[in-house]
Amino acid sequence: MHNTKTYVKLQQHYAKQQTKTLKDLFNQEPDRAEKFNLKVNGLNLDYAKNNITSTTVDLLLELAQEVNIVDKIKAMFHGQKLNNTENRAVLHTALRSKAQSIMVDGVNVMQPITAVLERMKNFAHKLHQNIHLGYSGKNITDIVNIGIGGSDLGPNFVCEALKPFRKNNLNVHFISSVDGYHILDCLNSLNHETTLFVIASKTFTTQETITNAHTARNWFLNKTNNNKAAIKNHFIAASTNTQAVKEFGIDPDNMFEFWDFVGGRYSLWSAIGISIILYIGFDNFEQLLSGARDMDQHFLNTTDLTKNMPVILALIGIWYINFYNYSALVISPYNTRLKKFPAYIQQLEMESNGKSLDKYGNSINYKTCPIIWGDSGINGQHAYYQLLHQGTSIYPMDIILALSDKYSNLEHNQILQANAIAQAEAFMVGKTFDQAKAELIQQNYQGQNIDMLAKHKMFNGNRPTNLLTFNEISPNTIGNLVALYEHKTFVQGIIWQINSFDQWGVELGKQLAKTILHDIQQQKASEHDSSTTKIINSCIHNK
Ligand code: F6P
């Protein structure tokens, strides 16, 4: 990336651009709101409050063209093995496609995808019609999703976002941590006769998930006098590992399969979405898929990249990460039901693009994925926004807001909107020393130290935000929104020339945890550094 012609041009452009503030840009171009705005399906991206001009966008688009982004997008959709370290295609888009055929290794993957969708639909129908009952004949009232990472964050976010769409007043619980408190606390609140456990794991080997799954099964068998035959009414699985699911004791009829061309963090559209289907119903899940499909079509077919929303969002990120040297991106959803979106995006972007080698294994000398973090924006205002306004670094932000909400009320919703919009404005315009001082004078401030106080009350501003809005939170808009960020992540990975679809960086900790668990269980520390040995010994002696 560093050696390309466009990169050098962008650096030269940055040298000029960095001296301009957002306020300057708005003064020079009052029509920025129209110019830097995209409407796609139901999503509106206002990216006017960024340190960009049309030249910036043109140069960034040139950078994207230099890496043949349009061909790369097509390659992904057509099943090319872009995940080169695992020799896998990247086909989460096939899970929501209406194509008749997408071929991988001579196999049409659309056939198994459609078949599993149909099986999930039937299972959900039986559960919602109270045909699938608990072993003692009672209706299922609680779904417990046991999974972690991509087998938790997506379904967890979507179920919370779409709670008003839930079927049969079902409750859904998400157990991810291996901290026994997490599952035991949940189990204590449940009736085993009316609970369905979904064991969600792509590999079905993940230590946290398998430990929790065994705990759930033991709890269930304990409650039923070891009635193994009853397991089939209460345990289902979503996995790529049929053998391990069988060995665990789950009836193959209760297993919903997916495939290694679906990455964990891209899997909510697959069988991993079974908890979503059970919670909100298959019709709403179809709407979720349809929203994502609309974004897929837009991404794939909008070859005028100035209008391609995932490409534009990705390029703005590249501009800040690789030229302004900003190291984090804040995701700030204002609607409470979107509270878990930042955690979902954190895995999506950081596990995909947190890499320091290019896809061929060469070290790279430019920055890749920033730290992604955030929480409910309105809560953040009363916690960490202080640093965002007056801290020493600048953190670009995506503010996300559903404009109407029939499950809220007008007064609350207007206050929510006003705050989201006010923050974007405040981050941009700031407050000058003169303004702060004038305010103090107007308030009849009598102290000696008016200048000092005015300095504390001033804001530099010039902090960029994207404002992403849509009419309401629905399965369709959530599908759209998630697919937007998936494709944004893809574009950035292509520009950085990395493999966004492996995650070798999670392996070392898993490996070492096995040795350390063995040490703790055997009460003898094996060979480690003195600090590690010391804490292992503390665990041994404190058990
Ligand atoms: O450890 C990371 C990871 O492999 C993620 O990529 C994945 O989403 C998560 O663990 C869960 O994996 P699994 O679905 O195989 O249990």
XYZ file of C-alpha atoms and ligand atoms in Angstrom:
559
model
C 0.000 0.000 0.000
C 2.802 2.392 0.941
C 4.527 2.074 -2.404
C 1.576 2.758 -4.623
C 1.295 5.941 -6.666
C -1.996 6.901 -5.105
C -0.686 6.454 -1.597
C 1.983 9.072 -2.257
C -0.618 11.397 -3.776
C -2.818 10.905 -0.740
C 0.077 11.763 1.560
C 0.659 14.993 -0.321
C -3.031 15.767 -0.187
C -3.090 14.999 3.546
C -0.286 17.508 4.167
C -2.586 20.252 2.886
C -5.834 18.858 4.179
C -4.749 18.441 7.793
C -4.549 22.187 8.301
C -8.241 22.583 7.499
C -10.867 22.174 10.156
C -14.324 20.776 9.662
C -15.690 24.250 10.253
C -13.468 25.590 7.447
C -14.738 22.883 5.155
C -18.374 23.716 5.857
C -17.698 27.420 5.347
C -16.062 26.687 2.001
C -18.691 24.184 0.878
C -22.083 24.912 2.411
C -23.591 22.121 0.287
C -21.554 19.381 1.967
C -24.686 17.827 3.462
C -25.953 16.956 -0.028
C -22.554 16.191 -1.469
C -21.392 13.774 1.193
C -24.565 11.815 1.753
C -25.633 8.379 0.608
C -29.010 6.723 0.828
C -29.049 2.992 0.275
C -32.125 0.878 0.876
C -33.359 2.336 4.165
C -29.938 3.500 5.423
C -28.762 7.082 5.249
C -25.059 7.815 5.672
C -24.251 11.460 6.314
C -20.464 11.633 6.015
C -20.234 15.401 5.583
C -18.689 15.901 9.034
C -15.401 14.300 8.011
C -12.084 15.956 7.177
C -12.529 15.236 3.494
C -13.081 17.096 0.250
C -14.088 15.761 -3.145
C -10.375 15.429 -3.930
C -9.906 13.225 -0.869
C -12.745 10.982 -1.970
C -11.430 10.808 -5.545
C -7.947 9.857 -4.380
C -9.262 7.274 -1.939
C -11.363 5.771 -4.709
C -8.256 5.626 -6.863
C -6.582 3.677 -4.069
C -9.491 1.228 -4.056
C -9.273 0.875 -7.823
C -5.552 0.240 -7.589
C -6.288 -2.950 -5.619
C -9.042 -3.917 -8.100
C -11.745 -3.688 -5.500
C -14.594 -4.361 -7.953
C -13.013 -7.636 -9.099
C -12.267 -8.636 -5.520
C -15.893 -8.069 -4.516
C -17.023 -10.270 -7.406
C -14.459 -12.897 -6.457
C -15.881 -13.118 -2.939
C -19.483 -13.416 -4.124
C -18.516 -16.086 -6.651
C -16.849 -18.329 -4.112
C -13.157 -17.758 -4.799
C -10.924 -19.014 -2.003
C -9.952 -15.623 -0.630
C -9.145 -17.138 2.766
C -5.805 -18.390 1.499
C -4.297 -19.554 4.802
C -7.202 -21.944 5.321
C -7.871 -22.568 1.629
C -11.525 -21.568 2.054
C -14.088 -19.639 0.098
C -15.794 -16.726 1.865
C -19.483 -17.138 1.270
C -21.556 -15.665 4.067
C -23.288 -13.780 1.235
C -24.512 -17.118 -0.195
C -26.479 -17.657 3.025
C -28.790 -14.808 2.070
C -28.586 -15.198 -1.696
C -31.443 -16.145 -4.018
C -28.998 -17.455 -6.649
C -29.745 -20.894 -8.069
C -26.147 -21.925 -7.940
C -22.858 -20.854 -6.376
C -20.147 -23.409 -6.938
C -17.327 -24.301 -4.547
C -15.081 -27.231 -5.445
C -17.626 -28.455 -7.969
C -20.477 -28.408 -5.455
C -23.467 -26.089 -5.639
C -23.552 -24.702 -2.091
C -27.033 -23.248 -2.584
C -28.570 -26.709 -2.261
C -27.396 -27.468 1.302
C -27.980 -23.838 2.311
C -31.615 -24.002 1.187
C -32.097 -27.430 2.753
C -30.813 -26.312 6.177
C -32.951 -23.157 6.028
C -35.986 -25.339 5.338
C -35.153 -27.631 8.276
C -34.721 -24.638 10.582
C -38.030 -23.245 9.389
C -39.782 -26.566 10.157
C -38.195 -26.862 13.565
C -39.188 -23.286 14.471
C -42.706 -23.916 13.212
C -43.029 -26.987 15.423
C -41.743 -25.102 18.430
C -43.972 -22.092 17.872
C -47.028 -24.284 17.272
C -46.221 -26.231 20.441
C -45.739 -29.430 18.469
C -42.147 -29.687 19.667
C -42.615 -29.872 23.426
C -40.444 -30.515 26.433
C -40.096 -34.197 27.434
C -42.906 -33.912 29.980
C -45.309 -32.387 27.472
C -44.894 -28.734 28.409
C -44.402 -25.845 25.983
C -40.881 -24.496 25.546
C -40.631 -21.059 27.164
C -36.859 -20.409 27.277
C -34.102 -20.694 24.696
C -30.523 -20.804 26.008
C -27.859 -20.106 23.383
C -24.526 -21.544 24.509
C -21.744 -20.192 22.288
C -18.954 -17.632 22.229
C -17.460 -15.109 19.772
C -19.283 -15.329 16.447
C -21.550 -18.024 17.887
C -22.792 -15.552 20.482
C -22.281 -11.901 19.530
C -24.352 -11.841 16.321
C -27.408 -13.745 17.610
C -27.167 -11.902 20.926
C -27.130 -8.460 19.259
C -29.909 -9.337 16.805
C -32.210 -10.883 19.439
C -31.863 -7.840 21.662
C -32.364 -5.424 18.763
C -35.463 -7.282 17.595
C -37.029 -8.133 20.949
C -40.377 -6.517 20.016
C -40.688 -9.133 17.239
C -40.406 -12.120 19.549
C -42.750 -15.056 19.152
C -44.843 -16.711 21.862
C -43.333 -14.464 24.529
C -40.266 -16.687 24.462
C -37.267 -15.738 26.577
C -33.764 -16.024 25.186
C -30.566 -16.253 27.237
C -26.979 -16.125 26.001
C -24.261 -17.999 27.831
C -20.774 -17.326 26.534
C -18.293 -17.079 29.391
C -16.836 -20.162 31.019
C -17.119 -18.334 34.342
C -19.393 -20.841 36.089
C -21.399 -18.008 37.570
C -22.679 -17.096 34.117
C -24.309 -20.445 33.408
C -25.197 -21.433 36.990
C -26.960 -18.136 37.585
C -28.939 -18.657 34.387
C -29.778 -22.310 35.110
C -31.063 -21.364 38.559
C -33.702 -19.215 36.904
C -34.915 -21.916 34.504
C -37.369 -24.782 34.489
C -35.676 -27.774 32.826
C -39.049 -28.992 31.486
C -39.557 -25.844 29.418
C -35.998 -24.970 28.363
C -34.323 -25.599 25.019
C -30.519 -25.392 24.832
C -28.904 -24.374 21.545
C -25.262 -25.432 21.482
C -23.782 -23.068 18.914
C -20.224 -23.756 17.856
C -18.716 -23.842 14.403
C -15.946 -26.200 15.497
C -17.733 -27.833 18.447
C -14.358 -27.922 20.180
C -14.323 -24.471 21.793
C -13.413 -25.012 25.438
C -15.811 -22.444 26.904
C -18.797 -23.632 24.885
C -18.231 -27.347 25.320
C -17.675 -26.948 29.090
C -20.919 -24.952 29.378
C -22.756 -27.458 27.183
C -21.692 -30.329 29.466
C -22.741 -28.337 32.537
C -26.157 -27.713 30.975
C -26.547 -31.375 30.052
C -25.510 -32.565 33.535
C -27.961 -30.105 35.089
C -30.710 -31.409 32.818
C -29.922 -35.094 33.466
C -29.790 -34.434 37.185
C -33.231 -32.874 37.094
C -34.687 -35.736 35.035
C -33.236 -38.711 36.916
C -30.756 -39.318 34.140
C -33.404 -39.483 31.429
C -31.096 -39.530 28.388
C -34.011 -40.039 25.996
C -35.336 -36.623 27.066
C -32.209 -34.866 25.732
C -33.607 -34.793 22.207
C -36.464 -32.546 23.301
C -34.136 -30.059 24.983
C -30.802 -29.907 23.134
C -30.135 -28.801 19.579
C -26.883 -27.806 17.888
C -25.576 -25.490 15.164
C -22.183 -26.613 13.915
C -19.957 -27.708 11.049
C -18.740 -30.706 13.089
C -21.352 -33.468 12.786
C -19.187 -36.103 14.452
C -18.546 -34.038 17.600
C -22.241 -33.121 17.862
C -23.159 -36.828 17.720
C -20.542 -37.700 20.304
C -21.964 -35.048 22.600
C -25.283 -36.908 22.413
C -27.385 -34.555 20.311
C -29.794 -36.259 17.937
C -28.606 -35.645 14.306
C -32.188 -34.555 13.529
C -31.618 -31.726 15.976
C -28.389 -30.588 14.376
C -28.371 -27.686 11.924
C -25.316 -27.704 9.774
C -23.173 -25.006 8.249
C -19.896 -25.044 6.374
C -16.325 -23.884 6.555
C -16.931 -21.202 3.915
C -18.809 -19.312 6.651
C -16.479 -17.550 9.080
C -17.548 -17.545 12.751
C -17.957 -13.762 12.852
C -19.989 -13.870 9.636
C -22.240 -16.734 10.745
C -25.416 -15.210 12.153
C -27.100 -15.842 8.773
C -26.324 -19.557 8.970
C -27.500 -22.266 11.386
C -25.887 -20.106 14.086
C -28.990 -17.959 13.564
C -31.279 -20.710 14.900
C -31.667 -18.889 18.238
C -32.740 -15.796 16.281
C -35.233 -17.857 14.276
C -36.708 -19.399 17.396
C -36.936 -16.032 19.121
C -38.389 -13.843 16.348
C -39.755 -16.440 13.933
C -38.664 -17.581 10.496
C -40.615 -14.869 8.662
C -38.653 -12.173 10.479
C -35.373 -14.049 9.942
C -36.167 -14.029 6.226
C -36.565 -10.249 6.468
C -33.171 -10.060 8.157
C -31.659 -12.075 5.285
C -33.467 -9.911 2.797
C -32.064 -6.706 4.341
C -28.560 -8.151 4.117
C -29.207 -9.309 0.549
C -30.245 -5.769 -0.430
C -26.926 -4.477 0.881
C -25.098 -7.316 -0.921
C -26.724 -6.331 -4.207
C -25.866 -2.691 -3.667
C -22.247 -3.556 -2.795
C -21.811 -5.913 -5.735
C -23.618 -3.905 -8.392
C -22.763 -0.294 -7.578
C -19.678 -0.033 -9.733
C -19.786 3.761 -9.474
C -17.876 3.549 -6.222
C -18.707 7.116 -5.214
C -22.192 5.726 -4.497
C -21.128 2.451 -2.907
C -21.824 2.841 0.808
C -19.564 0.073 2.208
C -16.717 1.312 -0.002
C -17.154 4.924 1.127
C -17.377 3.947 4.805
C -14.240 1.812 4.443
C -12.298 4.576 2.682
C -13.122 7.166 5.327
C -11.681 4.707 7.853
C -8.533 4.238 5.751
C -8.119 8.025 5.540
C -8.094 8.372 9.328
C -6.089 5.241 10.139
C -3.390 5.490 7.491
C -3.073 9.237 7.019
C -4.339 10.991 10.160
C -2.848 8.136 12.218
C -5.962 7.850 14.409
C -5.957 4.578 16.276
C -9.558 3.935 17.286
C -13.093 4.104 15.989
C -16.019 4.646 18.334
C -19.327 2.991 17.479
C -22.116 4.896 19.203
C -25.616 3.529 18.733
C -28.201 5.757 20.392
C -31.129 3.328 20.536
C -30.844 1.063 23.556
C -31.826 -1.994 21.545
C -28.654 -1.513 19.473
C -26.464 -1.467 22.563
C -24.708 -4.706 21.650
C -23.813 -3.540 18.154
C -20.352 -2.190 19.150
C -19.372 -5.565 20.670
C -20.501 -7.312 17.501
C -18.562 -4.908 15.261
C -15.549 -5.224 17.537
C -15.194 -8.914 16.685
C -16.143 -8.383 13.062
C -13.490 -5.762 12.374
C -10.782 -6.553 14.907
C -10.723 -10.324 14.377
C -10.890 -9.828 10.612
C -8.401 -7.018 10.137
C -6.204 -7.023 13.244
C -3.249 -8.324 11.220
C 0.365 -7.294 10.652
C 1.208 -9.592 7.740
C -0.098 -9.316 4.221
C -1.877 -12.334 2.791
C 1.403 -13.681 1.409
C 3.057 -13.643 4.821
C 5.107 -10.452 4.458
C 5.304 -7.954 7.315
C 3.497 -4.754 6.536
C 4.643 -1.290 7.491
C 1.308 0.485 7.689
C -1.463 0.454 10.230
C -4.432 -1.864 9.851
C -7.561 -2.220 11.990
C -8.050 0.413 14.698
C -9.413 -0.360 18.143
C -13.181 -0.563 17.781
C -15.109 0.241 20.894
C -18.278 1.856 22.143
C -21.566 1.410 23.920
C -24.935 3.096 24.013
C -24.180 6.668 22.883
C -26.525 8.342 25.308
C -24.894 6.526 28.235
C -21.447 7.257 26.825
C -22.224 10.982 26.971
C -22.267 10.687 30.744
C -19.143 8.563 30.939
C -16.388 8.594 28.313
C -17.474 11.395 25.955
C -15.466 13.805 28.145
C -12.296 12.266 26.705
C -13.724 12.268 23.190
C -14.403 16.015 23.427
C -11.389 17.239 25.366
C -8.873 14.377 25.494
C -5.485 14.560 23.804
C -6.344 12.301 20.861
C -9.057 12.349 18.256
C -11.318 9.334 17.812
C -13.594 9.264 14.769
C -17.068 8.042 15.540
C -19.998 6.333 13.854
C -23.220 7.613 15.409
C -26.134 5.294 14.696
C -29.735 6.329 15.163
C -33.151 4.900 14.293
C -35.286 7.993 13.714
C -38.604 6.635 14.884
C -39.463 3.965 17.386
C -43.014 2.884 17.985
C -41.863 1.016 21.080
C -40.565 4.257 22.625
C -42.596 7.466 22.960
C -42.387 10.793 21.189
C -40.879 12.798 24.034
C -38.170 10.251 24.798
C -37.417 9.752 21.145
C -37.058 13.459 20.450
C -34.652 13.813 23.367
C -32.657 10.860 22.065
C -32.502 12.356 18.572
C -31.575 15.796 19.860
C -28.677 14.362 21.828
C -27.289 12.270 18.985
C -27.442 15.233 16.595
C -26.085 17.661 19.192
C -23.066 15.473 19.834
C -22.188 15.259 16.152
C -22.478 19.044 15.947
C -20.485 19.617 19.138
C -17.707 17.268 18.027
C -17.426 19.267 14.842
C -17.828 22.921 15.856
C -16.415 22.859 19.378
C -16.456 26.093 21.353
C -13.810 28.824 21.091
C -12.137 30.572 24.002
C -13.972 33.783 23.119
C -17.318 32.004 23.077
C -16.611 30.352 26.424
C -15.532 33.652 27.952
C -18.549 35.508 26.562
C -20.816 32.894 28.106
C -19.176 33.368 31.506
C -19.586 37.103 31.284
C -23.193 36.695 30.296
C -23.710 34.412 33.292
C -22.354 37.240 35.423
C -19.269 35.317 36.482
C -17.514 37.342 39.166
C -14.324 35.323 39.813
C -10.769 36.548 39.152
C -9.830 33.615 36.992
C -12.223 34.031 34.094
C -9.577 33.341 31.428
C -8.431 30.153 33.091
C -11.999 28.930 33.451
C -12.840 29.854 29.877
C -9.909 27.725 28.695
C -11.344 24.720 30.560
C -14.720 25.369 29.009
C -13.515 25.578 25.437
C -13.670 22.683 22.965
C -11.299 22.333 20.022
C -13.953 20.549 17.988
C -12.828 19.284 14.593
C -13.697 15.729 15.665
C -15.178 13.755 12.767
C -18.382 11.738 12.857
C -20.412 9.648 10.465
C -24.133 9.748 11.108
C -25.963 6.585 10.072
C -29.727 6.801 10.325
C -32.714 4.701 9.349
C -36.426 4.910 9.991
C -36.910 2.162 12.501
C -35.271 -0.920 13.936
C -36.673 -3.820 11.943
C -35.300 -7.187 10.800
C -34.721 -5.639 7.389
C -32.758 -2.617 8.608
C -30.681 -4.757 10.962
C -29.794 -7.042 8.039
C -28.827 -4.008 6.014
C -26.743 -2.490 8.781
C -24.795 -5.642 9.606
C -24.049 -6.394 5.945
C -22.852 -2.789 5.504
C -20.181 -3.272 8.162
C -19.275 -6.759 6.880
C -18.537 -5.287 3.464
C -16.770 -2.259 4.910
C -14.469 -4.706 6.726
C -13.886 -6.592 3.468
C -12.912 -3.444 1.548
C -10.435 -2.350 4.216
C -8.868 -5.826 4.274
C -8.410 -5.724 0.496
C -6.791 -2.274 0.643
C -4.465 -3.446 3.414
C -3.799 -6.585 1.342
C -4.452 -8.879 4.273
C -6.529 -12.034 4.714
C -9.579 -10.809 6.643
C -10.949 -14.311 7.091
C -8.522 -16.178 9.305
C -7.798 -15.520 12.999
C -4.534 -17.238 13.925
C -3.979 -14.640 16.624
C -6.494 -16.327 18.905
C -4.656 -19.655 18.953
C -1.647 -19.073 21.222
C -3.710 -18.165 24.272
C -5.903 -21.246 23.747
C -2.806 -23.456 23.533
C -1.195 -22.034 26.666
C -4.476 -22.177 28.604
C -4.518 -25.955 28.072
C -1.045 -26.356 29.614
C -1.865 -24.028 32.485
C -5.162 -25.793 33.197
C -3.239 -29.056 33.339
C -0.728 -27.433 35.740
C -3.517 -26.150 37.987
C -5.371 -29.453 37.971
C -2.173 -31.459 38.606
C -1.109 -28.904 41.222
C 2.321 -28.503 39.695
C 3.482 -25.626 37.546
C 5.405 -26.754 34.452
C 8.092 -24.563 32.962
C 7.076 -20.897 32.640
C 8.612 -17.500 33.427
C 8.668 -16.562 37.112
C 5.641 -14.270 36.906
C 3.456 -16.915 35.246
C 4.650 -19.598 37.664
C 3.861 -17.347 40.633
C 0.240 -16.827 39.644
C -0.246 -20.509 38.743
C 1.011 -21.390 42.237
C -1.423 -18.875 43.735
C -4.291 -20.600 41.893
C -3.103 -24.004 43.106
C -2.907 -22.852 46.726
C -6.149 -20.887 46.694
C -8.378 -23.574 45.278
O -11.407 -18.003 19.239
C -11.961 -17.274 18.220
C -13.094 -18.000 17.579
O -12.616 -19.046 16.805
C -13.948 -17.065 16.743
O -13.451 -16.839 15.495
C -15.258 -17.780 16.770
O -16.309 -16.936 16.407
C -15.320 -18.221 18.215
O -13.984 -18.536 18.539
C -16.207 -19.393 18.491
O -15.827 -20.538 17.779
P -16.803 -21.745 17.627
O -18.036 -21.282 16.955
O -16.045 -22.743 16.796
O -17.115 -22.291 18.989
